[in-house]
XYZ file of C-alpha atoms in Angstrom:
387
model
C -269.742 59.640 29.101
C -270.051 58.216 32.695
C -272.336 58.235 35.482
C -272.104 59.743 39.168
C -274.475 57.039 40.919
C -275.080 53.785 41.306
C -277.616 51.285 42.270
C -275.984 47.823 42.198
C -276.796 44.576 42.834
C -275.419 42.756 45.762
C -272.849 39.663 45.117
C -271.663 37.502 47.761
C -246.793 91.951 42.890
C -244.433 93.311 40.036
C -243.032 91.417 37.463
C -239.247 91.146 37.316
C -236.658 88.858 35.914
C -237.881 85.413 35.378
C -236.146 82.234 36.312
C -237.202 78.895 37.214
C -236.051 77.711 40.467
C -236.548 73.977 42.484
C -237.700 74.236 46.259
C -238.637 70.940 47.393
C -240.026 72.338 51.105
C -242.151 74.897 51.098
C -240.257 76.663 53.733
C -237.144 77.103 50.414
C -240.114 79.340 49.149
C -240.819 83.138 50.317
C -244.137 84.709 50.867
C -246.822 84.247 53.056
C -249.927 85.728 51.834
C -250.889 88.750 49.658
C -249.556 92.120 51.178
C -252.570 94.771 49.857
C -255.006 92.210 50.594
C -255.894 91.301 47.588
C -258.238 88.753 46.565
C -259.122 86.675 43.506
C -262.954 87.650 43.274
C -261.372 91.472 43.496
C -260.158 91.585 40.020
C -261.941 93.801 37.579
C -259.953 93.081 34.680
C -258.389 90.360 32.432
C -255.800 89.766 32.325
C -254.298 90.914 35.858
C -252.028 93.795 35.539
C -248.928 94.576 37.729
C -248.661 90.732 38.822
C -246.084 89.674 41.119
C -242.665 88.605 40.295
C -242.822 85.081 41.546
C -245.144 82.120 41.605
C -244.976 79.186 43.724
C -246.384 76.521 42.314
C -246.911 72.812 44.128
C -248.229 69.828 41.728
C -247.470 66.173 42.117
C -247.480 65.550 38.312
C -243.719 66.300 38.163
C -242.884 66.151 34.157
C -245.759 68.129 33.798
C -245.074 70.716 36.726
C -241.760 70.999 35.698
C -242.869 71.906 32.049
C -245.835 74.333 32.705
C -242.960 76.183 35.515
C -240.288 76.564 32.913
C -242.829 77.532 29.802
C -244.803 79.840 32.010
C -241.753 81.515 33.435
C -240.520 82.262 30.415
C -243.849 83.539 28.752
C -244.577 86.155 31.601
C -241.057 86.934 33.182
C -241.133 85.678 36.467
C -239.419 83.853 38.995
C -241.199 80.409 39.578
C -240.703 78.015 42.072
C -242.236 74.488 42.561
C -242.838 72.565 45.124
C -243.832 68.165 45.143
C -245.817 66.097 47.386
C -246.342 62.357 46.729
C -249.689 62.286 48.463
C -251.895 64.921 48.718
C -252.090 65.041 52.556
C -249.333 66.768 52.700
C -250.487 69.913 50.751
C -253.371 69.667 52.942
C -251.506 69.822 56.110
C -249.300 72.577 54.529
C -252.714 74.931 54.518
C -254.410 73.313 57.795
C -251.129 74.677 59.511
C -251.598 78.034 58.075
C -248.723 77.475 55.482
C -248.828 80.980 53.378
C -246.376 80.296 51.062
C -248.053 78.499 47.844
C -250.213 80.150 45.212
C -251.175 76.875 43.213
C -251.916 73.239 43.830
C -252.511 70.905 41.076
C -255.039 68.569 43.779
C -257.958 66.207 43.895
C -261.177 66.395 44.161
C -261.757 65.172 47.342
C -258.997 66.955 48.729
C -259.854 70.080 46.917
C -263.801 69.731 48.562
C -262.098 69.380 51.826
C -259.928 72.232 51.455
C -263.094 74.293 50.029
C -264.841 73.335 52.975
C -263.216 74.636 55.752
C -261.775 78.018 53.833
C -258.273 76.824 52.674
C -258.984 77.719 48.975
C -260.073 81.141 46.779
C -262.893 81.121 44.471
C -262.063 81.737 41.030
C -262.790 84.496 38.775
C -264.142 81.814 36.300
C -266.204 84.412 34.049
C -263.008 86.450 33.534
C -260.654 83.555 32.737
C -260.458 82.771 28.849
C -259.561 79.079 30.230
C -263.171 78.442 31.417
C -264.719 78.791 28.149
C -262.715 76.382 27.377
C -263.509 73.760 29.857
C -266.016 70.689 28.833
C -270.482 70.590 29.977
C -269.787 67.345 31.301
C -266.728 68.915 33.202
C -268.539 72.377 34.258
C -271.277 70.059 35.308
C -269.052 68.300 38.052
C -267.164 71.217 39.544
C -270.739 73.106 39.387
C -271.740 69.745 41.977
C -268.631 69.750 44.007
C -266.373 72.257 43.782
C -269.031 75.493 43.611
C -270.334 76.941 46.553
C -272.835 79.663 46.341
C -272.221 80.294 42.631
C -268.059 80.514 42.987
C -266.292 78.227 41.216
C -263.114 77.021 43.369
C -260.775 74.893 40.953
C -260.407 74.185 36.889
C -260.020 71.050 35.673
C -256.482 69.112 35.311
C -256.542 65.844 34.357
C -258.394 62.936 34.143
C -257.756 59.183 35.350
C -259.013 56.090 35.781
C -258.207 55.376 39.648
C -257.823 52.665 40.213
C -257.522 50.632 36.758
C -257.556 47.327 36.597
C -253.620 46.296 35.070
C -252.093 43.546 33.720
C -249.636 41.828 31.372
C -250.388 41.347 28.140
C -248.197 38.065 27.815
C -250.087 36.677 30.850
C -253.749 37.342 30.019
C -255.019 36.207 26.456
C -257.536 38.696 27.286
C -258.091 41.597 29.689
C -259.750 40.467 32.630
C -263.277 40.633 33.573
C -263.943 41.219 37.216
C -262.003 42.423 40.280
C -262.180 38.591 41.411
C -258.760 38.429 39.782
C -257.325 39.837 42.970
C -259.176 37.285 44.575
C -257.710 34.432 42.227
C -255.242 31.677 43.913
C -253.529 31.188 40.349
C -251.716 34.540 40.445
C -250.815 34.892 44.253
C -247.795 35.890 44.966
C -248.360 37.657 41.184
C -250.421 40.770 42.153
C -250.426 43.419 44.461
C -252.893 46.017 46.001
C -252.676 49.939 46.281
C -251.767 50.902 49.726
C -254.410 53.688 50.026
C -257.041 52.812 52.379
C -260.154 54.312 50.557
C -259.499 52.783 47.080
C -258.296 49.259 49.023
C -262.011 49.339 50.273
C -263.601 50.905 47.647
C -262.284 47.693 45.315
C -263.631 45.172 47.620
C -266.695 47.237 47.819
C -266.698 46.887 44.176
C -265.614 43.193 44.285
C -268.869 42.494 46.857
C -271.411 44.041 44.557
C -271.798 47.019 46.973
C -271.445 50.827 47.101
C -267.878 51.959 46.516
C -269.239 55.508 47.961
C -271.561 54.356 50.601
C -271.647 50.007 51.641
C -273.839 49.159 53.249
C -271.637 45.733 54.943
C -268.492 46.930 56.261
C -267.544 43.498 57.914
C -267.584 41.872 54.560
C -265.141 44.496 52.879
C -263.316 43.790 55.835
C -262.979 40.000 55.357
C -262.438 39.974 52.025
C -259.625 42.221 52.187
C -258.030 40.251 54.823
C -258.837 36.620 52.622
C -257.077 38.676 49.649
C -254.175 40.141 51.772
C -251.654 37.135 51.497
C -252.410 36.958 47.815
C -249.704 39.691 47.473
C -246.627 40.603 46.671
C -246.917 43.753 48.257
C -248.852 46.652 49.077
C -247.475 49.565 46.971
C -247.756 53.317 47.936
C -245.462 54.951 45.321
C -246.105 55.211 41.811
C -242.822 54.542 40.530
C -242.487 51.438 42.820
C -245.368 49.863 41.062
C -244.963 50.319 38.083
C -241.758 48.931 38.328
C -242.783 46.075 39.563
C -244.607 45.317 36.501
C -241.685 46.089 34.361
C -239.884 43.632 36.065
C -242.548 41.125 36.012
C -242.534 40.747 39.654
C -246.165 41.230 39.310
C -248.738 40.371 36.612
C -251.972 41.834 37.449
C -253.203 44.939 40.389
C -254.860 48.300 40.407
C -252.949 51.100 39.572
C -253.607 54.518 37.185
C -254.250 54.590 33.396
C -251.522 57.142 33.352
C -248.610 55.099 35.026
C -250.045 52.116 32.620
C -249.393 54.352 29.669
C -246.404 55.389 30.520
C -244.956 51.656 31.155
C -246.770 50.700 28.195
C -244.867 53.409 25.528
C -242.278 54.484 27.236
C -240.707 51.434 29.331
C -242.064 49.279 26.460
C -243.195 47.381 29.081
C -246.257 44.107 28.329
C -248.938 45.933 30.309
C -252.266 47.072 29.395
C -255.486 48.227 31.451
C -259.393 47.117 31.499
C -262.140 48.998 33.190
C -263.892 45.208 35.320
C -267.358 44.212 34.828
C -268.383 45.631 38.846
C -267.146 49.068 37.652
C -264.321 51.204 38.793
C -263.873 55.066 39.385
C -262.606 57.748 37.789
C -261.506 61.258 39.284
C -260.476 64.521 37.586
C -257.456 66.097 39.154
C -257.575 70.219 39.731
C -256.095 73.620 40.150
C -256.561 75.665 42.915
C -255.818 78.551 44.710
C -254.702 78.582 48.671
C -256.658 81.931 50.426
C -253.816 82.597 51.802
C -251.269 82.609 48.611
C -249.071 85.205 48.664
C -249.070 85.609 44.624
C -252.741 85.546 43.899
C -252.355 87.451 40.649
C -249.748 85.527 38.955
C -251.866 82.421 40.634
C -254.654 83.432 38.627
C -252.084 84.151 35.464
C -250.823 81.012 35.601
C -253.972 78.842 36.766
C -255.837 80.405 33.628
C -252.678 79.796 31.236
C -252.440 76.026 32.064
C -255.690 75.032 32.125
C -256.026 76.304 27.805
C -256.331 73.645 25.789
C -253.109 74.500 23.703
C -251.206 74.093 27.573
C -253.171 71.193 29.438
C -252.570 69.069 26.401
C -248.737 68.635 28.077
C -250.382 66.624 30.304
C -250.424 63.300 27.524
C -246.991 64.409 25.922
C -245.216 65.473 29.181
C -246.495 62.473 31.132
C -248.817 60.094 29.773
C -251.832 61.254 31.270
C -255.477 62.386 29.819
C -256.310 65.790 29.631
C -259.710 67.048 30.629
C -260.819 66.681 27.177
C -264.171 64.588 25.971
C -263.777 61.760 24.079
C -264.511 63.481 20.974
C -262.223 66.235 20.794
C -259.160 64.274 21.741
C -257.967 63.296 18.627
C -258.497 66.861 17.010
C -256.969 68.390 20.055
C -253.627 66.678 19.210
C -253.802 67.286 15.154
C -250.353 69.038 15.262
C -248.453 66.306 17.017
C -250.129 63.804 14.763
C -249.193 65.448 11.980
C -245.476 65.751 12.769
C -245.161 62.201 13.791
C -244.355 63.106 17.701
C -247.593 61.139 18.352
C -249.268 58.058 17.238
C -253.181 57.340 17.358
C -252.767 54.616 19.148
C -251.590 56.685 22.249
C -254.590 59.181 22.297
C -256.575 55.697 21.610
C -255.301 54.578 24.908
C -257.170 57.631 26.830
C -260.118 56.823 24.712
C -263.207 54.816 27.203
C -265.311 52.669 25.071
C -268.502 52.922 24.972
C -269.075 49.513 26.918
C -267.378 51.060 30.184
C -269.971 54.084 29.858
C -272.070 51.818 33.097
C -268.867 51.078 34.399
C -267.288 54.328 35.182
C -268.476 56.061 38.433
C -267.237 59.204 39.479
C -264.747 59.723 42.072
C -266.913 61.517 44.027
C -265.848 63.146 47.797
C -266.341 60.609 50.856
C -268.433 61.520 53.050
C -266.439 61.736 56.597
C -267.932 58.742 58.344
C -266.716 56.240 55.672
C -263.281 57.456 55.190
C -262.961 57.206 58.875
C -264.574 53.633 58.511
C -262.437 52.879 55.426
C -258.704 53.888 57.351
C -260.189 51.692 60.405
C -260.610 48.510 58.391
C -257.052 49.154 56.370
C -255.680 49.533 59.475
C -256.612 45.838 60.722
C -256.452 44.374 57.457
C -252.596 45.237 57.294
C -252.322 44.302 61.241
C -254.349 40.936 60.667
């Protein structure tokens, strides 16, 4: 479907009532780690008996959280809570300060190989949990890469996205356009803006230079590109919601942003957008569950980590939100049969999530950064935005 490399040429416990409950702050939730010591990798049976009564669950796909809490709740009587973050630093820093108060994450990849890394995270049961039968080759094949150590498995798949897609309006363009250069493009300044995230800033004018989004090898160029594009912009955006507003009011025509928020300004605002994959390439990430070592539910984690991630569940993630399941390209449209059949969804959206073929050598995967060049990356946002 995609590839992972590149070589590219250089151009300039016990159940009880249930209930769904809001806590914004993890400190609205109770716990703090599993009192008989329990861990994941313990369990000798499926699926988990005597759970706890409550589950705290943190995700930043909010529709979708807010769905798989109430369903899930109801479906095993218990009490669940859920928690938001906007970036996902701030789960991170929730763990690194020995936070142990939240039995699931919906996370990232590079996040969750962080987190793997230095102990933050149980492995999973995988060979027990109906869910993992479930889960893609091409899928298995990347958490086996990154998210495996020593033959555990430490996440199942959530979602995947196109980060960052290449947007733009429909009215504007007569056809989508071809290369990141657009961002580079005096006719639309003042018409586009730029994600404020410093490794996908870089990684795009990376991209843009013919080099290694993972690994350039000319840090001075991404440097002075990003500083010639800088007064381009409208704006650097941070927040999803603030940028895709901005399209649906036309205050800008063309930026990165996700296939996901595309879709959903696309059907549901009605808005003139659509998305392209460039001719340099772009990435594409698959978010994931996972399971803090210190979660003070670890049972009812498991419960719930193994009842999302089923087919039948993670399909919520297009009809509660907008975004692509972890789901090959063939087995989308089959997977949504029912909804297709009762009208609630059109071919066209599950086209949407569909790649072509074409973007098969344009897809890279959004593979963990290795430490020196996301500490290079923040260094040259920081002056770019200061310049």
């Amino acid at each position: 479907m995609v590839q992972d490399n590149m070589n590219r040429r250089r151009r300039s416990v016990l159940k009880g009532t249930g209930a769904v409950a809001a806590a914004a702050l993890a400190g609205c939730m109770g716990g703090g780690g599993s009192d008989d010591g329990f861990r994941p990798m313990d369990l000798e049976e499926w699926p988990p008996e005597d759970y706890e009564d409550s589950l705290n669950v943190w995700n930043w796909y909010f529709d979708f959280r807010d769905w798989a809490a109430e369903t899930f709740a109801d479906e095993y009587d218990l009490e669940v809570n859920t928690g938001a973050y906007s970036d996902p630093s701030e789960w991170y820093s929730q763990l690194e300060g020995g936070n142990g108060e939240i039995d699931s994450i919906g996370s990232g990849i590079d996040w969750t190989d962080r987190a793997m890394n230095n102990e933050y995270l149980e492995p999973l049961p995988v060979d027990m949990m109906p869910a993992w039968e479930e889960v893609p080759d091409s899928l298995k094949e990347i958490l086996d890469e990154y998210h495996t150590t020593d033959g555990d498995v430490y996440a199942l798949p959530q979602a995947l996205s196109i980060n960052p897609s290449l947007t733009y309006n429909t009215e504007v363009f007569d056809s989508p356009p071809e290369s990141w250069g657009v961002l580079w493009d005096d006719e639309f300044a003042d018409e586009m803006f730029m994600w404020d995230r410093s490794y996908y800033a870089c990684q795009i004018a990376a991209l843009y230079t013919g080099q290694d989004p993972f690994d350039p090898d000319d840090m001075d160029e991404i440097r002075e590109v990003l500083i010639q594009q800088r007064d381009l912009n409208v704006t650097y955006w941070s927040e999803f919601n603030h940028a895709r507003g901005m399209f649906l009011n036309e205050d800008v025509v063309v930026g990165p942003l996700l296939d996901g928020q595309t879709y959903i300004a696309k059907y549901d605002d009605e808005a003139p957008v659509d998305y392209t994959v460039p001719e340099e390439g772009t990435l594409y990430g698959m978010n994931d569950f996972v399971l803090p070592s210190n979660a003070p539910n670890p049972r009812a984690a498991l419960l719930f980590i193994d009842w999302v991630s089923r087919p039948e569940n993670i399909k919520h993630m297009l009809t509660e939100l907008g975004y692509r399941p972890p789901v090959d390209d063939d087995d989308l449209m089959a997977l949504y049969e029912p909804e297709l059949e009762d009208g609630t969804l059109t071919e066209e959206r599950i086209e949407f999530h569909m790649w072509p073929e074409e973007w098969d050598d344009r897809l890279y995967f959004e593979r963990p950064l290795d430490d020196d060049v996301l500490e290079t990356f923040d260094e040259i946002w920081t002056e770019v935005k200061s310049a």
